[in-house]
Amino acid sequence: MTELDNAKLVWMYRHMLRIREFEERVKRSFEEHPGVIRGHTHLADGAEASIVGSLAAIQQGDQILTTYRCHGYPLVLGTDPKAIMAEIYGRRDGLCGGYGGSMHLCDPGRGFLGTSGIVGQGIPQATGAAYAAQIRGQGQVVLGFFGDGATKQGAFSESLNIASLWKLPIVFVLENNSYNVVTRVEQEDANAAAGEPLSVKAKAFSMPGVTVDGGDPVRVHDTVADAVARARSGAGPTLVESLVYRLSAHGNLIAPPGVPLHFPEHEAVEVFGNLAEFEAAKRNDPVPRFRGRLVTDGVLAPDQADQIGAQVREEMQAAVDFALASPYPAADAALNYVYA
Amino acid sequence: MTELDNAKLVWMYRHMLRIREFEERVKRSFEEHPGVIRGHTHLADGAEASIVGSLAAIQQGDQILTTYRCHGYPLVLGTDPKAIMAEIYGRRDGLCGGYGGSMHLCDPGRGFLGTSGIVGQGIPQATGAAYAAQIRGQGQVVLGFFGDGATKQGAFSESLNIASLWKLPIVFVLENNSYNVVTRVEQEDANAAAGEPLSVKAKAFSMPGVTVDGGDPVRVHDTVADAVARARSGAGPTLVESLVYRLSAHGNLIAPPGVPLHFPEHEAVEVFGNLAEFEAAKRNDPVPRFRGRLVTDGVLAPDQADQIGAQVREEMQAAVDFALASPYPAADAALNYVYA
Amino acid sequence: MARELPYIAAINEAIRLEMARDDTVLYYGQNIATTENDEFVQAFGHDRVRVTPISETAEIGMAVGAALAGYRPVVELYMAEFMLVAMDQVVNEAPRMRYMSGGRVTVPLVLKAGYGFTAGWSGQHTGSIYAMFTGVPGLKVALPATPADAKGLMATAIRDDNPVCFFHHYLLTLEPGEVPEGEYLVPFGQAAIRRTGGDVTIVATGWMVGKALAAAAALAAEGIDAEVVDPRTIQPLDTDTILASVAKTGHVVLVDQATRHGSASAIIAAEIAERGFSSLRAAVTQVTALDATIPYSEPMEAFVLPDEAKIVGAVRGVLGTAPVS
Amino acid sequence: MARELPYIAAINEAIRLEMARDDTVLYYGQNIATTENDEFVQAFGHDRVRVTPISETAEIGMAVGAALAGYRPVVELYMAEFMLVAMDQVVNEAPRMRYMSGGRVTVPLVLKAGYGFTAGWSGQHTGSIYAMFTGVPGLKVALPATPADAKGLMATAIRDDNPVCFFHHYLLTLEPGEVPEGEYLVPFGQAAIRRTGGDVTIVATGWMVGKALAAAAALAAEGIDAEVVDPRTIQPLDTDTILASVAKTGHVVLVDQATRHGSASAIIAAEIAERGFSSLRAAVTQVTALDATIPYSEPMEAFVLPDEAKIVGAVRGVLGTAPVS
Ligand SMILES: Cc1ncc(C[n+]2csc(CCOP(=O)(O)OP(=O)(O)O)c2C)c(N)n1
Ligand SMILES: Cc1ncc(C[n+]2csc(CCOP(=O)(O)OP(=O)(O)O)c2C)c(N)n1
Ligand SMILES: [Mg+2]
Ligand SMILES: [Mg+2]
């Protein structure tokens, strides 16, 4: 905790809360405003500490690429939640004008280069951004975020080999939430089945690999910060496995139109009947956990924490209101941006 | 050397020589019979000990899949060299009727299920054959052969993960000849660049990985035999890295028609100016090396070795003669076998 | 005996029946069979029914290998676009191995994937990419439009000795329809005439069949009698049935959810322009998606897709410009 | 000033000139730049010129990422079929990212790959798979047929702000031709009329252009005057030039090295059948590869490929059946 001063710790708490509140509003939208969210939406609740801890470790000019589970990152990088919510609602004022939706946020001006909705495919893209950073020679570092399931996609291995070989300035942040949709990681990963951490995969690339409690933003920060320092120094990439637990189901229901969309129960309960696992994860929820710690450590007074909570709720209510009020794009705008 | 009796050692020597002689005849065909070989042809000279040692470790009913560098394996499995040469010459009596050519031999009756000319793509196919063997439950084992370069193709990682997870009866034989065409393995592999063996990749799959001198057929045999026993027992796959050196260039010249095709100098010399490496490899040629050892150990008398040499030369001359005499397929036979 | 079943249930019924009939049929893929409660696991066990990692190249490559070794894998791929990461196995391995072996091996496998989920799934999950597979010798491509065809084409796909892409339409998933019980096979390469009519031929596949029928109903009210042809498989393509219809009507509108230059309709148009030219009394007209990635937002998404009104307009166009016969 | 250069040298010249002009242009791929003797390494250094592992998904995915970050990568892929292992990056990532971002990003990159190596390379290395890319909004596809076009289209591809598939034909590799020196750009979407003629339009790309010209020469001896059109890029496709030619001749033969249902010619035929119908005086006829994987053995390989005789036959066919005008 050495490096992070109190202001930064509070900053981290605020952003964790902002992500949580934003995702709650997305989730509630399915009931409160049926039909405004279409397609498939994936939430970051449970991963707030990991996201905020990681992004606290980078600086202006650094860049990130993520998966479809992408709402949290731009909130931390400074993107207006109004624009994000409006994008998820498919509105003209959306971050991407309603073209991309929930899975395809991007804000290049703030270093968020984009996402891929296809598992694993963002990993080489992040690696390519790191290659660009290496050539540019201005000390930029790239963070590439992806899930445990994505490590079973060939793109992962191909990219980590090149990143290590070329000593690219990148940190691969593997958010291991133990699930790929309804499949548990032990059912699809040879390391997990053997009781090993997924960070052991780094050995195949002669790269350092480390596993961290993704529920602790400070540990995540410190781990990622070390990796970022290593990357920035020219020593090459690191694989950071961050252990998180998503607190919602993989995504809202996958259903043809006409069938109401909503978030079902978490797969641990719904599919595996493992209520104990889910309850334990809820008890271990990183957001109240971090609040408790900051209060205990005297970093944050309870009423200050409540105040932050109120501000964040207000901010996200405003995001919903803004998004609801934003007009839809003109239909024929669909033919813009096909080619540059 | 315990397990292999003298007859088997002589069998191994004979097959090594058969592969060498066959490949020499293929290579000479470019000068002696210009035009009979089309497209791209890849030789196994230098890898004989590895091929024969590996195939000496399997039994009737076991199966293999390989890459485009595929002439050696069927020679050991019992396929008639006449049919192989006729295939390479594009003739009607070819092993595959002239449809496949040098890169696509196959002889399913002898367990050789086929090849892929696309790097890495045979690895999942071999894994699938192993899945079939596991379900069939008759103790069959599959060997999947591929090169050092192929380990950088996503198909490699995806397959090894599943094979380990499912404990499939397969041995992955990585023939590391230090080159992918004109690229040295240290230029494209993070392990090699870090001075580690490629077998370290197995760690990413919680799978045993071992590196063996692929110039020594007995060591290859013993190593692969252990892995085969493990696979047959249901304990799962092994990655065996066999260190070989190909004694010819990657393949014949890649050139449009009109430009005469032939085998250029080895890349070590032609591209990297490293005559010393190439000369050392020639001095270490596994075929004379094994002959010397068998003679020294009293397993093989020099005149017996010479006799084998003469028989093999005769056999391969007959293969060339047969192939030259075989008619071309009828042009409209091209429309057969498109669909089953 | 037929009863009503949703499209997706009809597909599952075919897989179940074929697995019961032939124990070389395997069924695996991502996010299926993760618990013992899975109906396929219960019926056929974990040898033949497995969950896989997110490794399409391995999944499809393994299907090729298992097929070479005597099995008939059905790979659950969810969305056709996920095959793109493994496209080499689909177009350059599976369909070529038999040919390159000179007939020594067969590669019977089914790649089951949904497509066309144009319901807010945005740019990467909404494609109609079937035309990428039609020109690949050795490969077959089925596009069922009804629950009965979904069942019958799946059963045929599994029995076929070649690799088959079975593309079901996501927007039809819960569509109910009459489905025969027990063994039911729909042959490949036989188009279905969904509606007979003498004035114009409308050729459509998948979700577009319903739109074409709705358009035909609307046109009937104007006294225009449209024939609606559903090829059902686009490889093999039943060009003869299409040409026979065009010979009768002299006019044709081709409807395709794909973009114009990535469509099956372009391929069909080319066949008609060559082999049915003398029947034609008007331009061969395509109604396809507009040339854009599918956008997320609803008004834009609707704008780029073919719909009933666009089909009706196209039919009026070809009839209006037709020479008096 | 023009001088003779082989096709492949013309391509390399374009890359060299663009790299000199714009230091955001990168050039990497397998089996290039492995020693300090490499001309690109010498000119531009190892930052911008690199050898990669056999990892097409990473190579192309990295190009997308580098492009998002402001560079213009040219990826050397050798054979178009090797892109199949990375097809998602080509059709579902690179061309969609700008659109999905609502115009916030651009993805300028060039995927350089050879194709059509029908010279004994057998089933997996001989494909003409360009039609898989034509229906993908956001992607462009160039098919140069001459050394000059090879240079000019490559330069245009590198300057283009979109992902471009630059497919050079392997059998043209050493073909010499006049190539302008210095900066030389050939615009995308402008067909070249390789030969003017009034009786019939032959549309052909790549290696087929030479075959079409040979056929035209043979036909001239019979008094048939063929116009030969080379689209040069098939996405964008210069339909207007093709239609103008067909309007003049009334007859059209489309030549394509791909199979019939996987061809650019089908797409062009469909455009003509819709937009040029009133000009047509005969069936729109395609001469394509037969529906088989390319076999290894020479007589079989020749049998499946389009050639001069088949083109001549097709032209006689369309003219013979044409109504007297
Ligand atoms: C290539 C590909 N295959 C399958 C899918 C379907 N899919 C979407 S998300 C997902 C699970 C990914 O799991 P993980 O990488 O652990 O990320 P998480 O969703 O848990 O954050 C799958 C299988 C896809 N999008 N792309
Ligand atoms: C996916 C793919 N990319 C590139 C190629 C071109 N290629 C053919 S062989 C080869 C080298 C393979 O090296 P390695 O795996 O070490 O096998 P070796 O030839 O040394 O036996 C390459 C790059 C290919 N066939 N497939
Ligand atoms: Mg996960
Ligand atoms: Mg090698």
Short mmCIF file of C-alpha atoms in Angstrom, two decimals, chain B residues 63-67 73 122-127 130 141-147 160 169-175 238-240:
data_model
loop_
_atom_site.label_atom_id
_atom_site.label_comp_id
_atom_site.label_asym_id
_atom_site.label_seq_id
_atom_site.Cartn_x
_atom_site.Cartn_y
_atom_site.Cartn_z
CA GLN B 63 -2.41 -43.87 -35.95
CA ILE B 64 -0.42 -40.87 -37.08
CA LEU B 65 -0.96 -37.51 -38.72
CA THR B 66 1.85 -35.37 -40.07
CA THR B 67 2.72 -32.23 -41.95
CA TYR B 73 6.50 -41.98 -42.21
CA GLY B 122 -2.71 -31.21 -38.41
CA ILE B 123 -2.28 -30.93 -34.65
CA PRO B 124 -5.99 -30.67 -33.80
CA GLN B 125 -6.70 -33.33 -36.39
CA ALA B 126 -4.36 -35.72 -34.60
CA THR B 127 -6.00 -34.71 -31.34
CA ALA B 130 -6.99 -39.47 -30.31
CA VAL B 141 -2.52 -44.28 -29.49
CA VAL B 142 -2.03 -41.43 -31.94
CA LEU B 143 1.23 -39.70 -32.80
CA GLY B 144 0.94 -36.16 -34.09
CA PHE B 145 4.07 -34.89 -35.86
CA PHE B 146 4.82 -31.24 -36.50
CA GLY B 147 7.65 -28.74 -36.66
CA LEU B 160 -2.58 -29.47 -26.26
CA PRO B 169 -4.05 -41.02 -25.87
CA ILE B 170 -1.70 -38.94 -27.99
CA VAL B 171 1.98 -38.09 -28.19
CA PHE B 172 2.84 -34.74 -29.71
CA VAL B 173 6.13 -35.13 -31.54
CA LEU B 174 7.67 -31.74 -32.15
CA GLU B 175 10.45 -32.14 -34.68
CA THR B 238 3.14 -35.92 -23.65
CA LEU B 239 5.00 -33.31 -25.64
CA VAL B 240 8.22 -34.77 -27.03
#
